Short mmCIF file of C-alpha atoms and ligand atoms in Angstrom, two decimals:
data_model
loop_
_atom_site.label_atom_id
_atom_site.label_comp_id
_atom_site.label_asym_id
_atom_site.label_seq_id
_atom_site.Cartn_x
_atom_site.Cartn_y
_atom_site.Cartn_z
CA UNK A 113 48.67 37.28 -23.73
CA UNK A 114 47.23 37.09 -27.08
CA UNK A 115 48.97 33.79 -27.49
CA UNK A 116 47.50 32.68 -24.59
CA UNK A 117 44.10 33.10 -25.49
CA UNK A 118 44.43 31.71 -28.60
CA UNK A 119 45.98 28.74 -27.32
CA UNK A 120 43.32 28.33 -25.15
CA UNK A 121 39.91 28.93 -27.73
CA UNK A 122 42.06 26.09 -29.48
CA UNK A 123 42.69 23.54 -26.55
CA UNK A 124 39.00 24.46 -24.92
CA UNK A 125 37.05 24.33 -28.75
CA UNK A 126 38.61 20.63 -29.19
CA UNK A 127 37.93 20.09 -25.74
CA UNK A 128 34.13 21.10 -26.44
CA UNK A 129 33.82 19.04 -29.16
CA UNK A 130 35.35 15.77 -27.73
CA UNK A 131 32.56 16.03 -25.10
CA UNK A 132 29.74 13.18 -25.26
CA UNK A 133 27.64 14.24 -21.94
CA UNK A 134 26.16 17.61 -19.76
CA UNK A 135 28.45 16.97 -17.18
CA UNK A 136 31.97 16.73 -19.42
CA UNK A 137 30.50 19.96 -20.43
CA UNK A 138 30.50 20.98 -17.27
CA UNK A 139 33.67 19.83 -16.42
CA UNK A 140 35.30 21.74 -19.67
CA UNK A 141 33.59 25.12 -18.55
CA UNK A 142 35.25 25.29 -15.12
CA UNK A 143 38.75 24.37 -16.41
CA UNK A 144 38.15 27.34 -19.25
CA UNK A 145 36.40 29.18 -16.56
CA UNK A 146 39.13 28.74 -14.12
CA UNK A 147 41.38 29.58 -17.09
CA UNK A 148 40.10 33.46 -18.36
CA UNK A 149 40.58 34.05 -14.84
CA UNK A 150 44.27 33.27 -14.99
CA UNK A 151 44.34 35.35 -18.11
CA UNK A 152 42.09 38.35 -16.65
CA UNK A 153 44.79 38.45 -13.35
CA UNK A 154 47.19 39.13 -15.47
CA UNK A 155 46.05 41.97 -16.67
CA UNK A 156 46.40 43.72 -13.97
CA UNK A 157 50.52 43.68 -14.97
CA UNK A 158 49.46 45.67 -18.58
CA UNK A 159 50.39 49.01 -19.24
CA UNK A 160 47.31 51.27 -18.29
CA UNK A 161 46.77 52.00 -22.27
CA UNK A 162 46.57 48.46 -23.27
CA UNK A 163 44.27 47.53 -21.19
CA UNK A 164 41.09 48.72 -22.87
CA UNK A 165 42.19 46.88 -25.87
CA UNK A 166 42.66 44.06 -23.72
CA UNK A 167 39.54 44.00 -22.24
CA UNK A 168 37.69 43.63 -25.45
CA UNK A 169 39.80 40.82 -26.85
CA UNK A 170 39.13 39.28 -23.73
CA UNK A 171 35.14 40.00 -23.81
CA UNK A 172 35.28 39.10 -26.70
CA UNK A 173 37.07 35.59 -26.60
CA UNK A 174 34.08 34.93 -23.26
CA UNK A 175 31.51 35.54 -25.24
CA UNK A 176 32.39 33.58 -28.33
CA UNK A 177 33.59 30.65 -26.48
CA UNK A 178 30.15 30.63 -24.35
CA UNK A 179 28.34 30.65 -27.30
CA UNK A 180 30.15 27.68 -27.90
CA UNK A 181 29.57 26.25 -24.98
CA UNK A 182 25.55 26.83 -25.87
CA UNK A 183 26.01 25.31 -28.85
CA UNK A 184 27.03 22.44 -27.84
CA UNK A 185 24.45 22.13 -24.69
CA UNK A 186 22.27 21.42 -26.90
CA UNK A 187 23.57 18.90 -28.81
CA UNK A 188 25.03 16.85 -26.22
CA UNK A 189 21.10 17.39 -24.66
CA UNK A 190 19.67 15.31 -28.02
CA UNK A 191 22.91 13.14 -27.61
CA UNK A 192 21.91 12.22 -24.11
CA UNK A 193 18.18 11.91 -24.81
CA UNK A 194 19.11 9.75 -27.47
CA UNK A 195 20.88 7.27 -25.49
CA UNK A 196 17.87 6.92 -22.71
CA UNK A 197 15.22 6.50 -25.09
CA UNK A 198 17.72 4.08 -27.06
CA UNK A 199 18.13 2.15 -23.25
CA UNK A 200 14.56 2.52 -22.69
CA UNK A 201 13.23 1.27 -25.87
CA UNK A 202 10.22 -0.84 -25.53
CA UNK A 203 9.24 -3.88 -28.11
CA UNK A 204 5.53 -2.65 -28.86
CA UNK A 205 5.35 -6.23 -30.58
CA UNK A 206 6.06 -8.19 -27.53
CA UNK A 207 3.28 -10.03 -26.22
CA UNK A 208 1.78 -8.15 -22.51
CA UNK A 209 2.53 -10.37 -19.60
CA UNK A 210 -1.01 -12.06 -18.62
CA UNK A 211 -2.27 -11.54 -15.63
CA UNK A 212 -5.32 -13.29 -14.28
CA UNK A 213 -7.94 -11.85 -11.86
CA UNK A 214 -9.05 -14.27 -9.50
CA UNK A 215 -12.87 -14.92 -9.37
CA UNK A 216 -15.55 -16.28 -7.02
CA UNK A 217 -14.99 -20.12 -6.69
CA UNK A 218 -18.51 -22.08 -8.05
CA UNK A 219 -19.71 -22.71 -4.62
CA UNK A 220 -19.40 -19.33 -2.99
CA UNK A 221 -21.45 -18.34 -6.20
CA UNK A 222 -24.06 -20.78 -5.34
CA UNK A 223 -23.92 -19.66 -1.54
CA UNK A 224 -24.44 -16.24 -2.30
CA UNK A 225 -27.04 -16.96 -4.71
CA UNK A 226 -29.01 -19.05 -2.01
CA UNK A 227 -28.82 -16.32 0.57
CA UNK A 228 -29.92 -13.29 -1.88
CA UNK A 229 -32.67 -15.75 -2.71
CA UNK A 230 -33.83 -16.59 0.75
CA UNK A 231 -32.54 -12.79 2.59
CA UNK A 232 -35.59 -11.58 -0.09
CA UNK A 233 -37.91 -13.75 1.93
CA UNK A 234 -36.39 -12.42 5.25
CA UNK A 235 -34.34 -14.67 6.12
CA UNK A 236 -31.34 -13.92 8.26
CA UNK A 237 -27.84 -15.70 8.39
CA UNK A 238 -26.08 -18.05 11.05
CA UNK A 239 -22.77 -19.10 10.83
CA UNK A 240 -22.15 -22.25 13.74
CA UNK A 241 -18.60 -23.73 14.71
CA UNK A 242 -17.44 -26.72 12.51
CA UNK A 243 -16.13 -28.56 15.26
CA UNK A 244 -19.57 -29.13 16.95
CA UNK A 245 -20.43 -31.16 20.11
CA UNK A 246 -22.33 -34.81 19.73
CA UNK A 247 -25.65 -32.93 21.40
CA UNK A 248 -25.94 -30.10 18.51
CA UNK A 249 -24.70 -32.18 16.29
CA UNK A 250 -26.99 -35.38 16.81
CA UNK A 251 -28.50 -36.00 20.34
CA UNK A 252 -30.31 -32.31 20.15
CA UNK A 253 -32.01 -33.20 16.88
CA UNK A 254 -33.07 -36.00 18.35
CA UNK A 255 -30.58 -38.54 17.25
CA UNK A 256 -29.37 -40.43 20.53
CA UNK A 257 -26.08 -42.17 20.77
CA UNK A 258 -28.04 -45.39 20.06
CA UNK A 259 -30.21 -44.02 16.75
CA UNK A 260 -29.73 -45.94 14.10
CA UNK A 261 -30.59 -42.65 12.13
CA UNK A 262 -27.01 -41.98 13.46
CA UNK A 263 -25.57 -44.58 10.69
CA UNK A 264 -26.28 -42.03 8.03
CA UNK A 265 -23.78 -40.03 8.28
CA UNK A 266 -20.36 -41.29 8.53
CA UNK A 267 -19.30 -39.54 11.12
CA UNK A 268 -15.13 -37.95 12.09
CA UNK A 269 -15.03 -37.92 15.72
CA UNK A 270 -12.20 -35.54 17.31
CA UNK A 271 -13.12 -36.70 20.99
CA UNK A 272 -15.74 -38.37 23.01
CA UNK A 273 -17.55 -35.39 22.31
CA UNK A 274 -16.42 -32.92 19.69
CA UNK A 275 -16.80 -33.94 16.05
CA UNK A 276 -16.70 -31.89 13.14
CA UNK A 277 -20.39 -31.10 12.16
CA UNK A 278 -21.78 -33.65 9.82
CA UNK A 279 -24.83 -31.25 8.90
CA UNK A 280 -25.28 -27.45 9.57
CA UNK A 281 -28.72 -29.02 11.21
CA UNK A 282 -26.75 -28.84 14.40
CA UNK A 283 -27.16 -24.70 14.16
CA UNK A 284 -31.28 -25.23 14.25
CA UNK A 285 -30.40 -25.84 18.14
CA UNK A 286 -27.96 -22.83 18.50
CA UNK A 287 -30.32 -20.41 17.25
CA UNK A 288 -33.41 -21.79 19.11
CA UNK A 289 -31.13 -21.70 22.07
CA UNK A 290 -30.28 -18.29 21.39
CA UNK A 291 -33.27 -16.64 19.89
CA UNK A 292 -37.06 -16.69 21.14
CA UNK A 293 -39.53 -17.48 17.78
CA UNK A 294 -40.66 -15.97 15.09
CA UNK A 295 -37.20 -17.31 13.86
CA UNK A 296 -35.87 -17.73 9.90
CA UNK A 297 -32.52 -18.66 9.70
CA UNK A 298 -30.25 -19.43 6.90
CA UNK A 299 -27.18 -21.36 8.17
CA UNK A 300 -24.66 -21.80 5.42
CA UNK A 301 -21.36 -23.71 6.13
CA UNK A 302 -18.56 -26.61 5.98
CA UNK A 303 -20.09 -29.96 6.63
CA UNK A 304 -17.71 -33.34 7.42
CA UNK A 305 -18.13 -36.86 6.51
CA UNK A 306 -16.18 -40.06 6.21
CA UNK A 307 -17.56 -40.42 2.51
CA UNK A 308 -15.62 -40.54 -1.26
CA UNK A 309 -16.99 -40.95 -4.32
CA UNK A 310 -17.83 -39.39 -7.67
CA UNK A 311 -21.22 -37.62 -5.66
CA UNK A 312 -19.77 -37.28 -2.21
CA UNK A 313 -16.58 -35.26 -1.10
CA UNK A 314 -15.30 -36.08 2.88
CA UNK A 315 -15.97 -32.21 3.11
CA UNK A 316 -18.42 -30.37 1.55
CA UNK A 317 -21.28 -27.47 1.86
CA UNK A 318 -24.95 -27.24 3.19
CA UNK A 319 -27.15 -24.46 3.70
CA UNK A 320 -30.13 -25.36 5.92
CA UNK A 321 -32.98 -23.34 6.98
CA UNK A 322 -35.25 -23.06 10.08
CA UNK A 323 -38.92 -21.13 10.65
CA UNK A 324 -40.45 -20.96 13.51
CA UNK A 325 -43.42 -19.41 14.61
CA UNK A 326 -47.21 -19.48 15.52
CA UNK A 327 -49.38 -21.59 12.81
CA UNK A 328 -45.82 -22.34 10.62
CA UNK A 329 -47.29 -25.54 7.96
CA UNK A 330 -45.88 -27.83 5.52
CA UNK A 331 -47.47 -25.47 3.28
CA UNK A 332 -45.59 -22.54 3.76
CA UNK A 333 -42.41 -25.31 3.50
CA UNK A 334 -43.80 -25.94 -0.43
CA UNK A 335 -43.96 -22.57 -0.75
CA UNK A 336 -41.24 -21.05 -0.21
CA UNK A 337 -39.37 -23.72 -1.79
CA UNK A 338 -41.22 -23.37 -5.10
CA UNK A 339 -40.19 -19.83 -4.96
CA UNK A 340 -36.77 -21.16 -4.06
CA UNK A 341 -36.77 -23.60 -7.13
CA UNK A 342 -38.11 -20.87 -9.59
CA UNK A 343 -35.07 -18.01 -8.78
CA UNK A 344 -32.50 -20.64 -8.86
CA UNK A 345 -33.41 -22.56 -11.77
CA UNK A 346 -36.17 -21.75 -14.40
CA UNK A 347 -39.56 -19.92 -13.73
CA UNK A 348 -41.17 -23.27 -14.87
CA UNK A 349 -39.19 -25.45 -12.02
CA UNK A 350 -41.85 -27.47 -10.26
CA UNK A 351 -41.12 -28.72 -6.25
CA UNK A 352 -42.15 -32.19 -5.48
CA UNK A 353 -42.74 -33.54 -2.04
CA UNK A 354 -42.43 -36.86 -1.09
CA UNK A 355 -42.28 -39.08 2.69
CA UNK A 356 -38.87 -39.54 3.88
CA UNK A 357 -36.89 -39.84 7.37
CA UNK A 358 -35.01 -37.82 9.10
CA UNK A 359 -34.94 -38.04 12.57
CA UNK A 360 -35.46 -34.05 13.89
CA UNK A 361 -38.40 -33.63 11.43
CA UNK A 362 -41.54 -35.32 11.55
CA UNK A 363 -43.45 -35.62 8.87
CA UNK A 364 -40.22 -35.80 6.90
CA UNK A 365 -40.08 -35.03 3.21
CA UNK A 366 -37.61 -35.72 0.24
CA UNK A 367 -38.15 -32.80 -2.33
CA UNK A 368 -37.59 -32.85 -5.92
CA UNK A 369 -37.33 -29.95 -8.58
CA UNK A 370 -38.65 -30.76 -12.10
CA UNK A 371 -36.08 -31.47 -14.29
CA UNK A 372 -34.31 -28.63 -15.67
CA UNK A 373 -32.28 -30.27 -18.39
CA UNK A 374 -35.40 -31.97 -20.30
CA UNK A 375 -38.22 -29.93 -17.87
CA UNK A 376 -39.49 -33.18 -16.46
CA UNK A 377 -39.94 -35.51 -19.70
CA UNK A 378 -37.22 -37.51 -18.57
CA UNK A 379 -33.82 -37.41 -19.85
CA UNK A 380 -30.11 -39.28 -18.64
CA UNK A 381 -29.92 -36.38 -16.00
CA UNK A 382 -33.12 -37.42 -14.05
CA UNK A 383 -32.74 -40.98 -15.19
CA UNK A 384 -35.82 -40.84 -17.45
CA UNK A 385 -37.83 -39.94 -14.17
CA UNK A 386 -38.29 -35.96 -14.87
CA UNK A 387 -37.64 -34.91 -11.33
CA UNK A 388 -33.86 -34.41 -9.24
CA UNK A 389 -33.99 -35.08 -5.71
CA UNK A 390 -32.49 -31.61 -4.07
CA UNK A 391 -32.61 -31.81 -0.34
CA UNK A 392 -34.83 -33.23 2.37
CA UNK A 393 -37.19 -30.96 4.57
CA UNK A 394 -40.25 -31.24 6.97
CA UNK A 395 -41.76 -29.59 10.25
CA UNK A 396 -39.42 -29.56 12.95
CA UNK A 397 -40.01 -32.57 15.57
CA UNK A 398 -41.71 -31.58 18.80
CA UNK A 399 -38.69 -33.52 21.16
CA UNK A 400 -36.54 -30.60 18.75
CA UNK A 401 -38.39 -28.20 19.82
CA UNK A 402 -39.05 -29.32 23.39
CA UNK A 403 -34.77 -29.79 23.64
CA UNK A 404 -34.31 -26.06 23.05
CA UNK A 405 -37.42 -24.89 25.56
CA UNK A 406 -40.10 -23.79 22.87
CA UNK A 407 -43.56 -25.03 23.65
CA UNK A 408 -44.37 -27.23 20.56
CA UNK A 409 -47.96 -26.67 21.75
CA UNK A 410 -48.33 -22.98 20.95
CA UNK A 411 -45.14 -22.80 17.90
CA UNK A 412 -44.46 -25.03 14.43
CA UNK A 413 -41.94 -24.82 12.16
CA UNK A 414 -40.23 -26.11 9.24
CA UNK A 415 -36.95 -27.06 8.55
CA UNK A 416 -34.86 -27.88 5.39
CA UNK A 417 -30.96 -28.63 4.63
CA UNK A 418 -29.66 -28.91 1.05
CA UNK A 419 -26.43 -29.71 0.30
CA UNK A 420 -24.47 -26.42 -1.68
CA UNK A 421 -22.30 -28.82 -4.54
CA UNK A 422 -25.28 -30.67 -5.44
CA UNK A 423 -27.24 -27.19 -6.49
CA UNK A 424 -23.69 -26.09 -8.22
CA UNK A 425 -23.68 -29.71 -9.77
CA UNK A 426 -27.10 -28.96 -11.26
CA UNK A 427 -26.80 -25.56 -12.47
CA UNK A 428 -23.77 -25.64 -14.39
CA UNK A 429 -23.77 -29.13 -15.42
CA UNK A 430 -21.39 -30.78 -12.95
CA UNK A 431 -20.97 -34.31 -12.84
CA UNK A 432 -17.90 -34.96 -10.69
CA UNK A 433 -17.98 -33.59 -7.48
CA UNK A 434 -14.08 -33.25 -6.97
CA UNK A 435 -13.46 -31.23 -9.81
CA UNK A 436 -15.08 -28.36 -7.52
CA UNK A 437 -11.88 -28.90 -4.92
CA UNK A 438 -9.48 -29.42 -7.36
CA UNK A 439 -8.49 -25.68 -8.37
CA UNK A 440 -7.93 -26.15 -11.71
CA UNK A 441 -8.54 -22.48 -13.04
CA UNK A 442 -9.25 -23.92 -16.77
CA UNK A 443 -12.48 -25.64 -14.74
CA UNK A 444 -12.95 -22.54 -12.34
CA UNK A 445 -12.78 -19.75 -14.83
CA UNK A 446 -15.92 -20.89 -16.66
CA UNK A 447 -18.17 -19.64 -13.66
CA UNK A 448 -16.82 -16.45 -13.25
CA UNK A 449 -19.87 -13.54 -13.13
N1 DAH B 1010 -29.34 -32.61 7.80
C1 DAH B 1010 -29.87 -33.42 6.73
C2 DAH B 1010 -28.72 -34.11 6.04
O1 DAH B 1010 -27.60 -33.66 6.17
C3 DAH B 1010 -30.63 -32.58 5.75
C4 DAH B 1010 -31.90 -32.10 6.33
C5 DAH B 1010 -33.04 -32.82 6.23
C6 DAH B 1010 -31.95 -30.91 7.01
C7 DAH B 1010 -34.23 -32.41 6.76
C8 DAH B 1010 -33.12 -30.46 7.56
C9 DAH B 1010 -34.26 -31.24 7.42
O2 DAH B 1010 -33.23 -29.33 8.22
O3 DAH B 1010 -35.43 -30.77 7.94
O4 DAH B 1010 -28.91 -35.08 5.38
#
C-alpha cells in the first residue's frame, strides 16, 4: 500500500507540474481522485489494527497532494492570464481608425436658415410635388401656353401635361387653392431646368414666399425683406428694389442686397456696382388671384422666389455652382455647424 501511494504522490506531483492550463488541472485531479479511491477500497482488506495507521498516511497523502493541487491553481491562473492579455495586447501607438460624422450638406443649412428666419415672422411651410402639372406650374400664374414669359425657363416636360416644376411659384396656387387668406407661406423645394453652366445647375433649390391678406403693400414686401437681408447677411445689408417682369406679379421687382463682400463700394463680387441681385418679388397679379377664387378687390399680396444655391453661393463664398452637387467631403466639411 505504502508503495502505492508513494508511487502515486510521484507520478501525480510530475503530473501537476507538467500542467500548462485549469482544465489539465482538472483533468490530473480526477485521475488522482479516481486513484485514492482505489487505494482507500483497499483498505477495507487491512487487518483491523492497521487501519488507523492507514488512515492517517492516507489523510495525510490527500491533504498534501491538494495543497499541491492549490498551489499550482494559482499559478497556472497567472499562466493563463498571461497568455490572454499577451493575445489581447493592444498597440497604444497605433493610430485610431477615423471615423467621420456626416454633417448638414450647405444647402439644407441655407434652407433651414431661411425658414427659422421667415417662421420668426410667422410664416408657415409648404412642401408641393416636383412633378407639377403645366396649370400650377405656368398657365395658373398666368403664363399661357403661348407666353413668351414661358421662354424663361427651359422647361423638362414628362407629358403633355406633367413637367417637373421649374419654380416652387407653382405652390402659390396650391395653397390659395387650399387655404382662404390671411395666408404666409414659405415653400421650399427641388426646382428643374434644362440649364448648365458655372451659375445654373439642371436641378437646383428655391424657396418662395406668398402673403395674402386685406391692405398687403409693396411696402410690407421691402420690409420684410430688409429684415430678411439683415439675419442672413450683416445688420448693415441694405434691400434694393428695382422694375422687372415676371408674369404672376405685377408691379414686378428685381431686388438687390448691398454688397456684403465690400458693403456696397463696389468690389469684383458685385462687379464694381455695390449691390447682388438675390431674387425677384412683387404683388401678386390680380388674374393670380382671380385663378384661385380670391377677390383681388377686397385682398393683396406679395410674392417672392429666391433661388437657395445663389444665397449659399453668397454666404460662404461660392463661385461654382456644381461644386455644391459634387459631394466632395474636403468641399462639404467646411460648412459644417
Ligand atoms: N419664380 C421666379 C423664378 O423662378 C421667381 C419669382 C419671381 C418668384 C417673382 C415669385 C415672384 O414669387 O413674385 O424665376
Amino acid at each position: 500500500m505504502k508503495e502505492k501511494i508513494e508511487s502515486l504522490r510521484a507520478e501525480i506531483r510530475d503530473l501537476i507540474a507538467q500542467t500548462q492550463t485549469g482544465k489539465g488541472l482538472y483533468e490530473v485531479k480526477v485521475k488522482f481522485q479516481t486513484a485514492l479511491k482505489g487505494i482507500m477500497s483497499g483498505m477495507k482488506d487491512l487487518p483491523k489494527e492497521e487501519k488507523p495507521t492507514f488512515g492517517k498516511i492516507v489523510n495525510e497523502f490527500k491533504q498534501a497532494m491538494e495543497a499541491q493541487f492549490e498551489e499550482r491553481a494559482v499559478v497556472v491562473k497567472k499562466m493563463e492570464l498571461e497568455a490572454q492579455y499577451e493575445k489581447e495586447r493592444i498597440d497604444i501607438t497605433m493610430p485610431g481608425k477615423a471615423y467621420k460624422a456626416g454633417a448638414l450638406h450647405p444647402i439644407t443649412l441655407v434652407k433651414n436658415e431661411l425658414i427659422d428666419i421667415f417662421a420668426g415672422m410667422g410664416f408657415k411651410v409648404f412642401e408641393g410635388p416636383e412633378i407639377e402639372t403645366d396649370y400650377y406650374n405656368f398657365t395658373a400664374l398666368n403664363t399661357p401656353k403661348d407666353h413668351p414669359a414661358r421662354d424663361m425657363q427651359d422647361t423638362f416636360y414628362l407629358a403633355d401635361n406633367l413637367l417637373l416644376r421649374t419654380q416652387t411659384s407653382a405652390g402659390q396656387i396650391r395653397v390659395m387653392e387650399q387655404d382662404a387668406p390671411p395666408i404666409k407661406i414659405l415653400s421650399p423645394g427641388r426646382v428643374f431646368r434644362s440649364d448648365d453652366d458655372a451659375t445654373h445647375s439642371p436641378m437646383f433649390h428655391q424657396m418662395e414666399g406668398l402673403v395674402v391678406d386685406k391692405g398687403i403693400t409693396l411696402c410690407d414686401l421691402q420690409g420684410m425683406l430688409a429684415e430678411f437681408a439683415r439675419k442672413m447677411f450683416t445688420s448693415s445689408t441694405k434691400v434694393r428694389l428695382r422694375p422687372s417682369y415676371f408674369p404672376f406679379t405685377e408691379p414686378s421687382v428685381e431686388v438687390d442686397l448691398s454688397c456684403s463682400e465690400c458693403g456696397g463700394k463696389g468690389c469684383r463680387l458685385c462687379k464694381g456696382t455695390g449691390w447682388i441681385e438675390v431674387l425677384g418679388a412683387g404683388m401678386v397679379n390680380r388674374r393670380v388671384l382671380e385663378n384661385c377664387n380670391v377677390d383681388p378687390d377686397v385682398y393683396t399680396g406679395f410674392a417672392f422666389g429666391m433661388g437657395i444655391e445663389r444665397i449659399a453661393m453668397l454666404k460662404y463664398g461660392i463661385n461654382n455652382i456644381k461644386t455644391l452637387f459634387e459631394n466632395d467631403t474636403r468641399f462639404l466639411e467646411q460648412f459644417e455647424d
